[in-house]
């Protein structure tokens, strides 16, 4: 202390203060570039709280909190996963076979990570949907089951070294197998998720036929009865259970709400956009998406929506729906098309189109560099690959 006082009163010695500080730092074995533990945790307390949520990770591009879609290959195509507070729109394939698989992958990932689920449907009872979730491939059984399924679809070594377009060489490689990570899992489509996992999960179901009210009068150009009820249901779950980001209850919640809405825009929801080009409620769907996205932006939630866009008569509505969605992925099945018998696509069941990827905190959307992708449904796995020519 005496040395420090002497240095402080000496105006001529310019390096005295720095030398004394270095000497003090040496005793505590702490350099001037290190911050003590208690001080370091204060400014980043909010970020640490978000990152600590199971089944999430920050984006390496912008730090946005991400959740997995339940399909690691799709996570890679979307920039690492689905951003919390955003909407993923799945354009259903013609017979709604493969889009329902992506829907179930998303919900199954939530069950494995302990996230709260909100399942909405006008076609199937949410309880029945949960009973059809695929079983996770975990730990020891993961590598074994994956290798068994891939082994039945091996390609000759000569085909691997085939000539491909130069642009394919720059594409990100799809993960060939499962990885031991808390973010993203693989699932066995030939098995159902164990009942004990479903029973221990927390979920909310919205089955529209049970919410019908025949005495309700709806004004023209307003939201349909189904959309009003669904928005109210989602809002109540977000606010009452503390998923609202601006609500103090969120400090105690530390969890993610996964929202899954099936067949939105179909006549089952009371919407007529799939029946006629000049419908009475042409703005009902877009109003619903506008309000929904506002709820998601201020909450720890992520939403996946499947929509039969191939049935929507008015293409202007499709454009507005795309603009109101953050991420848009389209599925094109080969069933009933000429490509089903095309030898170039004999190893695949359809194409997957990345229509739109969000560029968060910006006014414009990002465009994916990956255009030509195909998917195939194996005995246990749904895989996404670059088609071989």
Coordinates of C-alpha atoms in Angstrom, one line a residue:
X1 CA 0.0 0.0 0.0
X2 CA 2.9 2.3 0.7
X3 CA 4.4 1.7 -2.7
X4 CA 1.0 2.5 -4.3
X5 CA 0.7 5.7 -2.4
X6 CA 4.2 6.8 -3.3
X7 CA 3.6 6.2 -7.0
X8 CA 0.4 8.1 -6.9
X9 CA 2.1 11.2 -5.6
X10 CA 5.0 11.0 -8.1
X11 CA 4.0 13.0 -11.2
X12 CA 7.3 12.4 -13.0
X13 CA 7.2 8.7 -13.0
X14 CA 4.8 7.8 -15.8
X15 CA 5.2 4.1 -15.7
X16 CA 5.0 3.7 -11.9
X17 CA 1.2 3.2 -11.8
X18 CA 1.3 0.5 -14.5
X19 CA 4.2 -1.3 -12.8
X20 CA 2.3 -1.3 -9.5
X21 CA -0.8 -2.6 -11.2
X22 CA 1.2 -5.4 -12.8
X23 CA 2.8 -6.3 -9.5
X24 CA -0.6 -6.5 -7.9
X25 CA -1.9 -8.6 -10.7
X26 CA 1.0 -11.0 -10.5
X27 CA 0.2 -11.7 -6.8
X28 CA -3.4 -12.7 -7.6
X29 CA -2.3 -14.5 -10.8
X30 CA -4.8 -12.4 -12.8
X31 CA -3.7 -10.4 -15.9
X32 CA -5.2 -7.1 -16.9
X33 CA -7.0 -8.9 -19.8
X34 CA -9.1 -11.2 -17.5
X35 CA -12.3 -10.3 -15.9
X36 CA -13.3 -11.7 -12.5
X37 CA -16.1 -14.2 -12.4
X38 CA -18.8 -12.2 -10.7
X39 CA -18.3 -9.2 -13.0
X40 CA -18.3 -11.3 -16.2
X41 CA -21.7 -12.9 -15.5
X42 CA -23.6 -9.6 -15.0
X43 CA -23.8 -8.1 -18.6
X44 CA -24.4 -11.4 -20.3
X45 CA -26.9 -12.8 -17.8
X46 CA -29.8 -12.6 -20.3
X47 CA -27.9 -14.4 -23.1
X48 CA -26.7 -17.1 -20.7
X49 CA -30.3 -17.7 -19.6
X50 CA -31.4 -18.3 -23.2
X51 CA -28.5 -20.5 -24.2
X52 CA -29.0 -22.8 -21.2
X53 CA -32.4 -24.0 -22.5
X54 CA -32.2 -27.6 -23.4
X55 CA -32.4 -28.3 -27.2
X56 CA -31.3 -24.8 -28.2
X57 CA -28.1 -23.2 -29.4
X58 CA -27.2 -19.7 -30.7
X59 CA -26.7 -19.2 -34.4
X60 CA -23.1 -18.8 -35.5
X61 CA -24.2 -16.1 -38.0
X62 CA -26.2 -13.7 -35.9
X63 CA -26.5 -15.1 -32.3
X64 CA -30.2 -15.8 -32.7
X65 CA -31.5 -18.7 -30.5
X66 CA -32.2 -21.8 -32.7
X67 CA -34.1 -25.0 -32.2
X68 CA -33.9 -28.1 -34.3
X69 CA -36.6 -29.1 -36.8
X70 CA -36.0 -32.7 -35.8
X71 CA -34.3 -33.4 -39.1
X72 CA -30.5 -32.5 -38.9
X73 CA -30.1 -32.3 -42.7
X74 CA -32.9 -29.7 -42.9
X75 CA -31.3 -27.8 -40.0
X76 CA -28.2 -27.4 -42.1
X77 CA -30.2 -26.1 -45.1
X78 CA -31.9 -23.5 -42.9
X79 CA -28.6 -22.1 -41.5
X80 CA -28.3 -24.3 -38.4
X81 CA -31.9 -24.7 -37.3
X82 CA -35.2 -22.9 -36.9
X83 CA -34.9 -19.5 -35.1
X84 CA -37.0 -19.0 -32.0
X85 CA -39.8 -16.5 -32.7
X86 CA -40.2 -17.5 -36.3
X87 CA -42.6 -19.5 -38.6
X88 CA -41.6 -22.4 -40.7
X89 CA -44.2 -23.0 -43.5
X90 CA -44.2 -26.4 -45.1
X91 CA -45.9 -26.5 -48.5
X92 CA -47.6 -29.9 -48.4
X93 CA -47.0 -32.5 -51.1
X94 CA -50.0 -33.5 -53.2
X95 CA -51.1 -36.4 -51.0
X96 CA -49.8 -35.0 -47.7
X97 CA -47.5 -38.0 -47.1
X98 CA -44.1 -36.5 -46.6
X99 CA -45.1 -33.1 -45.1
X100 CA -46.8 -34.9 -42.2
X101 CA -43.4 -36.6 -41.5
X102 CA -41.7 -33.3 -41.1
X103 CA -44.5 -32.2 -38.9
X104 CA -44.0 -35.2 -36.6
X105 CA -40.2 -34.8 -36.6
X106 CA -40.6 -31.3 -35.2
X107 CA -42.9 -32.4 -32.5
X108 CA -40.8 -35.5 -31.6
X109 CA -37.8 -33.2 -31.2
X110 CA -39.7 -31.2 -28.7
X111 CA -40.6 -34.3 -26.7
X112 CA -37.0 -35.4 -26.5
X113 CA -35.8 -32.0 -25.3
X114 CA -38.6 -31.5 -22.8
X115 CA -40.1 -28.6 -24.7
X116 CA -43.8 -27.8 -24.3
X117 CA -45.9 -28.7 -27.3
X118 CA -49.0 -27.0 -28.8
X119 CA -50.6 -29.2 -31.5
X120 CA -53.5 -27.7 -33.6
X121 CA -55.4 -29.6 -36.2
X122 CA -58.8 -29.7 -37.9
X123 CA -58.3 -33.2 -39.3
X124 CA -56.7 -35.4 -36.6
X125 CA -57.0 -35.3 -32.8
X126 CA -53.7 -34.0 -31.4
X127 CA -53.6 -36.9 -29.0
X128 CA -53.6 -39.3 -31.9
X129 CA -50.9 -37.3 -33.7
X130 CA -48.6 -37.7 -30.6
X131 CA -49.2 -41.4 -30.6
X132 CA -47.7 -41.6 -34.1
X133 CA -44.5 -39.8 -33.4
X134 CA -41.3 -41.7 -34.4
X135 CA -39.0 -43.3 -31.9
X136 CA -35.7 -41.5 -31.2
X137 CA -32.4 -43.2 -32.0
X138 CA -30.4 -42.6 -28.9
X139 CA -26.9 -43.4 -27.8
X140 CA -25.8 -47.1 -28.5
X141 CA -28.8 -48.0 -30.7
X142 CA -28.4 -44.8 -32.8
X143 CA -25.3 -45.8 -34.8
X144 CA -26.3 -49.4 -35.1
X145 CA -29.8 -48.7 -36.5
X146 CA -28.5 -46.0 -38.8
X147 CA -25.8 -48.1 -40.3
X148 CA -28.3 -51.0 -40.8
X149 CA -30.6 -48.8 -42.8
X150 CA -27.9 -47.0 -44.8
X151 CA -26.2 -50.4 -45.5
X152 CA -29.2 -51.5 -47.5
X153 CA -28.9 -48.4 -49.7
X154 CA -25.1 -48.3 -50.4
X155 CA -23.9 -47.1 -53.7
X156 CA -20.9 -48.4 -55.5
X157 CA -17.6 -46.6 -55.1
X158 CA -17.5 -45.8 -58.8
X159 CA -20.8 -43.9 -58.5
X160 CA -19.4 -41.7 -55.7
X161 CA -16.7 -40.4 -57.9
X162 CA -19.0 -39.6 -60.7
X163 CA -18.9 -36.4 -62.7
X164 CA -21.2 -33.8 -61.2
X165 CA -21.8 -30.1 -62.0
X166 CA -19.2 -27.8 -60.5
X167 CA -21.8 -26.0 -58.4
X168 CA -22.6 -29.2 -56.5
X169 CA -19.1 -29.3 -55.2
X170 CA -19.7 -26.1 -53.3
X171 CA -22.8 -27.2 -51.6
X172 CA -22.7 -28.0 -47.8
X173 CA -22.5 -31.8 -47.3
X174 CA -25.4 -33.4 -45.5
X175 CA -24.4 -35.2 -42.3
X176 CA -24.1 -38.9 -43.2
X177 CA -24.9 -40.2 -39.8
X178 CA -26.1 -39.4 -36.3
X179 CA -23.9 -37.3 -34.0
X180 CA -23.9 -37.3 -30.2
X181 CA -25.3 -33.8 -29.6
X182 CA -28.0 -32.3 -27.6
X183 CA -29.1 -30.3 -30.6
X184 CA -30.9 -32.4 -33.2
X185 CA -31.7 -36.1 -33.1
X186 CA -32.4 -38.9 -35.5
X187 CA -35.6 -41.0 -35.4
X188 CA -36.7 -44.4 -36.5
X189 CA -39.9 -44.2 -38.6
X190 CA -40.5 -47.9 -38.3
X191 CA -41.1 -47.6 -34.5
X192 CA -43.3 -45.4 -32.3
X193 CA -42.1 -43.2 -29.5
X194 CA -42.3 -45.0 -26.2
X195 CA -45.5 -44.2 -24.3
X196 CA -43.7 -43.1 -21.2
X197 CA -42.0 -40.3 -23.0
X198 CA -45.3 -39.0 -24.4
X199 CA -46.9 -39.3 -20.9
X200 CA -44.2 -37.3 -19.3
X201 CA -44.2 -34.5 -21.9
X202 CA -46.3 -31.4 -21.5
X203 CA -48.5 -30.6 -24.4
X204 CA -51.7 -28.6 -25.3
X205 CA -54.1 -29.8 -28.0
X206 CA -56.4 -27.8 -30.2
X207 CA -58.9 -29.9 -32.2
X208 CA -61.1 -27.6 -34.2
X209 CA -64.2 -29.8 -34.5
X210 CA -64.4 -29.6 -30.7
X211 CA -64.3 -25.8 -30.8
X212 CA -67.2 -25.3 -33.3
X213 CA -69.9 -23.0 -32.3
X214 CA -72.9 -23.1 -34.7
X215 CA -74.5 -20.0 -33.2
X216 CA -71.5 -17.7 -33.9
X217 CA -72.1 -15.1 -36.5
X218 CA -68.9 -14.0 -38.4
X219 CA -68.7 -10.7 -40.2
X220 CA -67.5 -10.6 -43.8
X221 CA -63.7 -10.1 -44.3
X222 CA -63.0 -11.0 -40.7
X223 CA -61.1 -13.9 -39.4
X224 CA -62.9 -17.3 -39.6
X225 CA -64.2 -18.8 -36.4
X226 CA -61.4 -21.4 -36.4
X227 CA -58.6 -18.9 -36.7
X228 CA -60.0 -16.7 -34.0
X229 CA -60.3 -19.6 -31.6
X230 CA -56.8 -20.8 -32.4
X231 CA -55.2 -17.4 -31.9
X232 CA -56.9 -17.1 -28.6
X233 CA -55.7 -20.5 -27.6
X234 CA -52.1 -19.8 -28.5
X235 CA -52.2 -16.5 -26.8
X236 CA -53.5 -17.9 -23.6
X237 CA -50.8 -20.6 -23.5
X238 CA -48.0 -18.1 -24.2
X239 CA -49.1 -15.6 -21.6
X240 CA -50.4 -17.9 -18.9
X241 CA -47.4 -20.3 -18.9
X242 CA -44.8 -17.5 -19.1
X243 CA -43.5 -17.9 -22.6
X244 CA -44.0 -14.2 -23.3
X245 CA -40.5 -12.7 -23.6
X246 CA -41.6 -9.4 -22.1
X247 CA -43.3 -11.0 -19.1
X248 CA -41.3 -11.4 -15.9
X249 CA -42.6 -15.0 -15.6
X250 CA -40.2 -16.0 -18.4
X251 CA -37.4 -15.8 -15.9
X252 CA -38.9 -18.9 -14.3
X253 CA -39.9 -20.7 -17.5
X254 CA -36.6 -21.4 -19.3
X255 CA -38.3 -23.5 -21.9
X256 CA -39.4 -23.4 -25.5
X257 CA -43.0 -23.7 -26.8
X258 CA -43.2 -25.6 -30.0
X259 CA -46.4 -24.9 -32.0
X260 CA -47.5 -27.2 -34.7
X261 CA -50.5 -26.3 -37.0
X262 CA -51.6 -28.9 -39.5
X263 CA -53.4 -28.3 -42.8
X264 CA -53.8 -24.6 -42.2
X265 CA -55.9 -22.9 -45.0
X266 CA -57.8 -26.1 -45.9
X267 CA -61.6 -26.2 -45.9
X268 CA -61.5 -28.1 -42.7
X269 CA -60.6 -24.8 -40.9
X270 CA -63.6 -23.1 -42.4
X271 CA -61.5 -21.3 -45.0
X272 CA -62.6 -21.2 -48.7
X273 CA -59.4 -20.1 -50.4
X274 CA -58.9 -23.7 -51.7
X275 CA -62.4 -23.8 -53.1
X276 CA -62.6 -20.7 -55.3
X277 CA -60.3 -18.0 -56.7
X278 CA -62.5 -15.1 -55.6
X279 CA -63.4 -16.2 -52.0
X280 CA -65.2 -14.2 -49.4
X281 CA -62.5 -14.6 -46.8
X282 CA -59.4 -14.0 -48.9
X283 CA -57.6 -12.0 -46.2
X284 CA -58.6 -14.3 -43.3
X285 CA -55.5 -16.5 -43.6
X286 CA -53.1 -13.6 -44.1
X287 CA -54.5 -11.8 -41.1
X288 CA -54.1 -14.9 -39.0
X289 CA -50.4 -15.3 -40.0
X290 CA -49.8 -11.6 -39.3
X291 CA -51.2 -11.8 -35.7
X292 CA -49.5 -15.2 -35.1
X293 CA -46.1 -13.9 -36.1
X294 CA -46.6 -10.9 -33.7
X295 CA -47.2 -13.4 -30.9
X296 CA -44.1 -15.4 -31.8
X297 CA -41.8 -12.4 -32.0
X298 CA -42.3 -11.7 -28.3
X299 CA -42.1 -15.2 -27.0
X300 CA -39.9 -18.2 -26.6
X301 CA -41.7 -20.2 -29.2
X302 CA -41.3 -21.6 -32.7
X303 CA -44.0 -22.6 -35.1
X304 CA -44.3 -25.1 -38.0
X305 CA -47.3 -24.9 -40.3
X306 CA -48.3 -27.3 -43.0
X307 CA -50.4 -25.8 -45.8
X308 CA -51.9 -27.3 -49.0
X309 CA -50.7 -24.5 -51.2
X310 CA -51.2 -26.6 -54.3
X311 CA -55.0 -26.3 -53.7
X312 CA -55.1 -22.5 -53.3
X313 CA -56.7 -21.1 -56.4
X314 CA -55.5 -17.5 -56.0
X315 CA -51.7 -17.2 -56.5
X316 CA -51.7 -13.7 -55.0
X317 CA -52.7 -15.3 -51.7
X318 CA -49.8 -17.7 -51.9
X319 CA -47.4 -14.8 -52.4
X320 CA -48.8 -13.0 -49.4
X321 CA -48.6 -16.1 -47.3
X322 CA -45.0 -16.6 -48.3
X323 CA -44.2 -13.0 -47.3
X324 CA -45.8 -13.4 -43.9
X325 CA -43.8 -16.6 -43.2
X326 CA -40.1 -16.6 -42.2
X327 CA -39.0 -19.8 -43.7
X328 CA -40.7 -21.6 -46.5
X329 CA -40.0 -25.2 -47.6
X330 CA -41.9 -26.9 -50.4
X331 CA -42.2 -30.7 -50.9
X332 CA -42.9 -32.1 -54.4
X333 CA -43.8 -35.8 -54.5
X334 CA -43.2 -37.9 -57.5
X335 CA -46.4 -40.0 -56.9
X336 CA -48.6 -39.7 -60.0
X337 CA -46.1 -37.5 -61.9
X338 CA -43.9 -38.2 -64.9
X339 CA -40.8 -38.1 -62.7
X340 CA -42.0 -41.2 -60.9
X341 CA -40.9 -43.3 -64.0
X342 CA -37.9 -41.1 -64.9
X343 CA -34.7 -43.1 -64.5
X344 CA -32.9 -40.0 -63.3
X345 CA -35.1 -40.0 -60.1
X346 CA -35.5 -43.7 -59.6
X347 CA -33.7 -43.6 -56.2
X348 CA -35.8 -40.7 -54.8
X349 CA -39.4 -40.1 -53.8
X350 CA -39.6 -36.3 -54.4
X351 CA -37.9 -32.9 -54.5
X352 CA -37.5 -30.5 -51.6
X353 CA -37.5 -26.8 -52.4
X354 CA -36.0 -24.1 -50.1
X355 CA -38.3 -21.2 -51.1
X356 CA -37.2 -18.7 -48.5
X357 CA -34.8 -18.4 -45.6
X358 CA -35.1 -15.5 -43.2
X359 CA -32.4 -12.9 -42.9
X360 CA -33.2 -11.9 -39.3
X361 CA -33.0 -8.3 -38.2
X362 CA -33.2 -7.1 -41.8
X363 CA -35.8 -5.9 -44.2
X364 CA -35.1 -8.5 -46.9
X365 CA -35.1 -12.3 -47.1
X366 CA -32.2 -14.5 -47.7
X367 CA -32.1 -16.8 -50.7
X368 CA -30.7 -20.3 -50.4
X369 CA -27.8 -21.3 -52.6
X370 CA -29.1 -24.8 -52.6
X371 CA -31.7 -25.3 -55.3
X372 CA -31.8 -28.9 -56.4
X373 CA -32.4 -31.3 -53.6
X374 CA -34.2 -34.6 -53.5
X375 CA -35.6 -36.7 -50.6
X376 CA -36.2 -40.4 -50.2
X377 CA -38.0 -42.3 -47.5
X378 CA -36.1 -45.3 -46.4
X379 CA -37.3 -48.0 -44.0
X380 CA -36.3 -46.0 -41.0
X381 CA -35.1 -42.6 -42.1
X382 CA -36.2 -39.6 -44.2
X383 CA -33.1 -38.3 -46.0
X384 CA -32.3 -35.3 -48.1
X385 CA -29.6 -35.5 -50.8
X386 CA -28.3 -33.8 -53.8
X387 CA -29.7 -35.8 -56.8
X388 CA -27.2 -37.7 -58.8
X389 CA -27.2 -37.3 -62.6

